[in-house]
Amino acid sequence: AQSVAQPEDQVNVAEGNPLTVKCTYSVSGNPYLFWYVQYPNRGLQFLLKYITGDNLVKGSYGFEAEFNKSQTSFHLKKPSALVSDSALYFCAVRGVYNFNKFYFGSGTKLNVKP
Amino acid sequence: EAGVTQSPTHLIKTRGQQATLRCSPISGHTSVYWYQQALGLGLQFLLWYDEGEERNRGNFPPRFSGRQFPNYSSELNVNALELEDSALYLCASSHSEGGFLYEQYFGPGTRLTVT
């Protein structure tokens, strides 16, 4: 079975500090991993994905994520947080045998304080 | 390029009624997905349509149904509404199977409130 876990409901960080939003996955086979962001009262926006290749993936708005196979993790990172980064972040894994089925984590609320 | 659109933005219904939600995918996308985002429950996969056929459904009762039209737009119907159906319903689209590199693009959602 495929699944992702986001162990933190909420992450608080001061503006200008680095941020990390954690995600771990469980999947048989090679994972296809995604990060999405949801701003208040809006749909999800795609941030970045890992399919294969370099373990460090760069995405939109200065975000990046590091794929770690031994720790089955795909943490989202940004070197310097902005207040405007405050939003709900979802990690997702694509089904291995059913490519069109996405499994989303429960979401992590990121609060960036000025 | 226009994004995924959904209508209506908000929908208020009473228990026992039926709700119809609509979604138009990005041009060129043939797959449409429906998700339910209830408070505190994250995103729950509802349905996947591709080329007019229902390809997969999540763990929801049969009163959640839908269809996909020849122009790839889609409709989600919820019959016999219950209070716990109150949620944000998100539609997403992507290229179809075989394009496993393709991410899903989401619409802004329809907020359904059941009273």
CSV table of C-alpha atoms in Angstrom, one decimal:
chain,number,residue,atom,x,y,z
A,1,ALA,CA,0.0,0.0,0.0
A,2,GLN,CA,1.1,3.5,-0.7
A,3,SER,CA,0.9,6.3,1.9
A,4,VAL,CA,2.6,9.5,3.1
A,5,ALA,CA,2.8,10.9,6.6
A,6,GLN,CA,3.3,14.5,7.7
A,7,PRO,CA,4.2,14.2,11.3
A,8,GLU,CA,3.7,17.9,12.2
A,9,ASP,CA,0.3,19.5,12.1
A,10,GLN,CA,1.9,22.9,12.3
A,11,VAL,CA,5.3,24.5,11.9
A,12,ASN,CA,6.2,27.9,13.2
A,13,VAL,CA,9.2,29.8,11.9
A,14,ALA,CA,10.4,33.4,12.0
A,15,GLU,CA,10.8,35.3,8.7
A,16,GLY,CA,14.3,35.0,7.3
A,17,ASN,CA,14.9,31.7,9.1
A,18,PRO,CA,15.2,28.4,7.2
A,19,LEU,CA,12.1,26.2,7.2
A,20,THR,CA,11.6,22.5,6.9
A,21,VAL,CA,8.2,20.7,6.5
A,22,LYS,CA,8.6,17.0,7.0
A,23,CYS,CA,7.2,14.1,4.9
A,24,THR,CA,7.8,10.4,5.0
A,25,TYR,CA,6.4,7.9,2.6
A,26,SER,CA,5.6,4.2,2.4
A,27,VAL,CA,5.5,2.7,-1.1
A,28,SER,CA,6.6,-0.5,-2.7
A,29,GLY,CA,8.9,0.3,-5.5
A,30,ASN,CA,10.2,3.6,-6.7
A,31,PRO,CA,8.2,6.5,-5.4
A,32,TYR,CA,6.9,9.5,-7.3
A,33,LEU,CA,6.7,12.3,-4.8
A,34,PHE,CA,5.0,15.7,-4.9
A,35,TRP,CA,4.6,18.8,-2.8
A,36,TYR,CA,1.6,21.1,-3.1
A,37,VAL,CA,0.7,24.3,-1.3
A,38,GLN,CA,-2.8,25.6,-0.5
A,39,TYR,CA,-3.4,29.2,0.3
A,40,PRO,CA,-6.6,30.2,2.2
A,41,ASN,CA,-9.8,29.6,0.3
A,42,ARG,CA,-7.9,28.4,-2.8
A,43,GLY,CA,-7.1,25.1,-4.5
A,44,LEU,CA,-3.8,23.3,-4.3
A,45,GLN,CA,-0.8,24.6,-6.3
A,46,PHE,CA,2.0,22.3,-7.5
A,47,LEU,CA,5.4,23.1,-6.0
A,48,LEU,CA,7.7,20.4,-7.0
A,49,LYS,CA,8.1,16.7,-7.7
A,50,TYR,CA,10.6,13.9,-7.5
A,51,ILE,CA,10.6,11.2,-10.2
A,52,THR,CA,14.1,10.1,-10.5
A,53,GLY,CA,17.7,11.5,-10.7
A,54,ASP,CA,19.1,14.2,-8.4
A,55,ASN,CA,17.9,13.8,-4.8
A,56,LEU,CA,17.6,17.5,-4.4
A,57,VAL,CA,14.7,18.9,-6.3
A,58,LYS,CA,14.1,22.6,-6.8
A,59,GLY,CA,10.6,24.0,-7.3
A,60,SER,CA,8.5,27.1,-7.3
A,61,TYR,CA,8.9,30.1,-5.0
A,62,GLY,CA,12.4,29.1,-3.8
A,63,PHE,CA,11.3,25.8,-2.3
A,64,GLU,CA,13.3,22.6,-2.6
A,65,ALA,CA,12.9,19.1,-1.3
A,66,GLU,CA,15.4,16.4,-0.6
A,67,PHE,CA,14.6,12.8,-1.4
A,68,ASN,CA,16.2,10.4,1.1
A,69,LYS,CA,15.6,6.7,0.1
A,70,SER,CA,17.2,5.2,3.2
A,71,GLN,CA,15.0,7.3,5.5
A,72,THR,CA,12.0,7.2,3.2
A,73,SER,CA,11.6,10.9,3.5
A,74,PHE,CA,10.9,13.9,1.2
A,75,HIS,CA,11.2,17.0,3.4
A,76,LEU,CA,10.4,20.4,1.9
A,77,LYS,CA,12.9,23.1,2.6
A,78,LYS,CA,13.5,26.8,2.0
A,79,PRO,CA,16.6,28.7,3.1
A,80,SER,CA,14.8,31.9,4.1
A,81,ALA,CA,11.1,31.9,5.0
A,82,LEU,CA,8.8,34.7,4.0
A,83,VAL,CA,5.6,35.7,5.7
A,84,SER,CA,3.8,35.1,2.4
A,85,ASP,CA,4.9,31.4,2.6
A,86,SER,CA,2.3,30.9,5.4
A,87,ALA,CA,-0.1,28.3,4.0
A,88,LEU,CA,-1.1,24.6,4.2
A,89,TYR,CA,1.4,22.2,2.6
A,90,PHE,CA,0.6,18.8,1.4
A,91,CYS,CA,3.0,16.0,0.5
A,92,ALA,CA,1.7,13.3,-2.0
A,93,VAL,CA,2.8,10.1,-3.5
A,94,ARG,CA,1.6,8.7,-6.8
A,95,GLY,CA,0.5,5.1,-6.9
A,96,VAL,CA,3.0,2.7,-8.2
A,97,TYR,CA,0.6,0.4,-9.9
A,98,ASN,CA,-2.1,3.0,-10.5
A,99,PHE,CA,-0.3,6.0,-11.7
A,100,ASN,CA,-3.3,8.2,-11.6
A,101,LYS,CA,-4.1,7.7,-7.9
A,102,PHE,CA,-2.5,10.3,-5.6
A,103,TYR,CA,-2.2,9.7,-1.8
A,104,PHE,CA,-2.0,12.9,0.1
A,105,GLY,CA,-0.7,13.5,3.6
A,106,SER,CA,-2.8,15.2,6.2
A,107,GLY,CA,-1.2,18.6,5.6
A,108,THR,CA,1.1,20.8,7.6
A,109,LYS,CA,0.2,24.4,8.4
A,110,LEU,CA,3.2,26.7,8.1
A,111,ASN,CA,3.2,29.9,10.1
A,112,VAL,CA,5.9,32.4,9.3
A,113,LYS,CA,6.0,35.3,11.8
A,114,PRO,CA,7.5,38.7,10.9
B,1,GLU,CA,-3.6,29.0,-20.5
B,2,ALA,CA,-6.7,28.8,-18.4
B,3,GLY,CA,-6.6,26.7,-15.3
B,4,VAL,CA,-9.0,24.3,-13.8
B,5,THR,CA,-12.4,26.0,-13.1
B,6,GLN,CA,-15.1,24.9,-10.8
B,7,SER,CA,-18.6,26.0,-10.2
B,8,PRO,CA,-20.3,27.1,-8.1
B,9,THR,CA,-17.9,28.6,-5.6
B,10,HIS,CA,-20.3,28.0,-2.7
B,11,LEU,CA,-23.3,25.7,-2.4
B,12,ILE,CA,-25.7,25.5,0.5
B,13,LYS,CA,-28.1,22.6,0.7
B,14,THR,CA,-30.3,21.0,3.3
B,15,ARG,CA,-30.0,17.4,4.5
B,16,GLY,CA,-31.5,14.9,2.1
B,17,GLN,CA,-31.2,17.1,-1.0
B,18,GLN,CA,-28.9,16.5,-4.0
B,19,ALA,CA,-25.9,18.6,-4.9
B,20,THR,CA,-24.2,19.0,-8.3
B,21,LEU,CA,-20.7,20.3,-8.7
B,22,ARG,CA,-19.0,21.1,-12.0
B,23,CYS,CA,-15.4,21.1,-13.2
B,24,SER,CA,-13.7,22.1,-16.4
B,25,PRO,CA,-10.2,20.7,-16.8
B,26,ILE,CA,-7.2,22.5,-18.4
B,27,SER,CA,-7.3,22.3,-22.2
B,28,GLY,CA,-5.6,19.1,-23.4
B,29,HIS,CA,-6.1,17.2,-20.1
B,30,THR,CA,-8.3,14.2,-20.3
B,31,SER,CA,-8.2,13.0,-16.7
B,32,VAL,CA,-10.3,14.6,-14.0
B,33,TYR,CA,-10.1,13.8,-10.3
B,34,TRP,CA,-12.4,14.7,-7.4
B,35,TYR,CA,-11.3,15.1,-3.8
B,36,GLN,CA,-13.1,15.9,-0.6
B,37,GLN,CA,-11.3,18.2,1.9
B,38,ALA,CA,-13.2,18.1,5.1
B,39,LEU,CA,-12.0,20.1,8.1
B,40,GLY,CA,-9.1,18.3,9.8
B,41,LEU,CA,-9.2,15.3,7.4
B,42,GLY,CA,-6.8,16.4,4.6
B,43,LEU,CA,-7.6,15.4,1.1
B,44,GLN,CA,-9.6,12.3,0.5
B,45,PHE,CA,-9.7,10.8,-3.0
B,46,LEU,CA,-13.2,10.5,-4.4
B,47,LEU,CA,-13.3,9.7,-8.1
B,48,TRP,CA,-11.1,9.6,-11.2
B,49,TYR,CA,-12.5,10.0,-14.7
B,50,ASP,CA,-10.6,9.5,-17.9
B,51,GLU,CA,-11.9,9.5,-21.5
B,52,GLY,CA,-15.4,9.6,-20.3
B,53,GLU,CA,-15.1,6.5,-18.0
B,54,GLU,CA,-14.9,6.1,-14.3
B,55,ARG,CA,-11.5,4.6,-13.7
B,56,ASN,CA,-11.2,4.5,-9.9
B,57,ARG,CA,-13.1,5.6,-6.8
B,58,GLY,CA,-12.1,6.1,-3.2
B,59,ASN,CA,-13.8,4.9,-0.1
B,60,PHE,CA,-17.1,6.7,-0.4
B,61,PRO,CA,-20.6,5.5,-0.6
B,62,PRO,CA,-22.5,5.1,-3.9
B,63,ARG,CA,-24.4,8.3,-3.3
B,64,PHE,CA,-21.3,10.0,-4.5
B,65,SER,CA,-21.2,9.7,-8.2
B,66,GLY,CA,-20.4,11.6,-11.3
B,67,ARG,CA,-19.6,11.6,-14.9
B,68,GLN,CA,-17.3,13.0,-17.5
B,69,PHE,CA,-18.6,14.6,-20.7
B,70,PRO,CA,-17.2,14.4,-24.2
B,71,ASN,CA,-15.4,17.7,-23.8
B,72,TYR,CA,-13.7,16.2,-20.6
B,73,SER,CA,-15.6,18.5,-18.2
B,74,SER,CA,-17.0,16.6,-15.2
B,75,GLU,CA,-19.8,16.7,-12.8
B,76,LEU,CA,-19.9,15.4,-9.2
B,77,ASN,CA,-23.3,14.5,-7.8
B,78,VAL,CA,-23.9,13.9,-4.1
B,79,ASN,CA,-27.3,12.4,-3.3
B,80,ALA,CA,-29.2,12.3,0.0
B,81,LEU,CA,-26.9,14.9,1.5
B,82,GLU,CA,-25.7,14.4,5.1
B,83,LEU,CA,-24.3,17.0,7.4
B,84,GLU,CA,-20.9,15.4,7.3
B,85,ASP,CA,-20.8,16.0,3.5
B,86,SER,CA,-20.0,19.6,4.3
B,87,ALA,CA,-16.5,20.1,2.9
B,88,LEU,CA,-14.4,21.8,0.2
B,89,TYR,CA,-14.6,19.7,-3.0
B,90,LEU,CA,-11.6,20.0,-5.2
B,91,CYS,CA,-11.3,19.0,-8.8
B,92,ALA,CA,-8.0,18.4,-10.5
B,93,SER,CA,-6.9,17.5,-14.0
B,94,SER,CA,-3.9,16.0,-15.7
B,95,HIS,CA,-2.8,14.2,-18.8
B,96,SER,CA,-4.1,10.7,-18.9
B,97,GLU,CA,-2.5,7.4,-18.0
B,98,GLY,CA,0.9,6.8,-19.5
B,99,GLY,CA,1.9,10.3,-18.6
B,100,PHE,CA,2.9,9.2,-15.1
B,101,LEU,CA,5.3,12.2,-14.9
B,102,TYR,CA,2.4,14.5,-15.0
B,103,GLU,CA,1.3,16.3,-11.9
B,104,GLN,CA,-2.3,17.2,-11.1
B,105,TYR,CA,-3.5,20.7,-11.4
B,106,PHE,CA,-6.2,21.8,-9.0
B,107,GLY,CA,-9.2,24.1,-9.2
B,108,PRO,CA,-10.2,26.6,-6.5
B,109,GLY,CA,-12.9,24.2,-5.1
B,110,THR,CA,-16.6,24.3,-4.3
B,111,ARG,CA,-17.5,24.9,-0.7
B,112,LEU,CA,-20.5,22.7,0.1
B,113,THR,CA,-22.4,23.4,3.2
B,114,VAL,CA,-25.2,21.0,4.3
B,115,THR,CA,-27.6,22.4,7.0
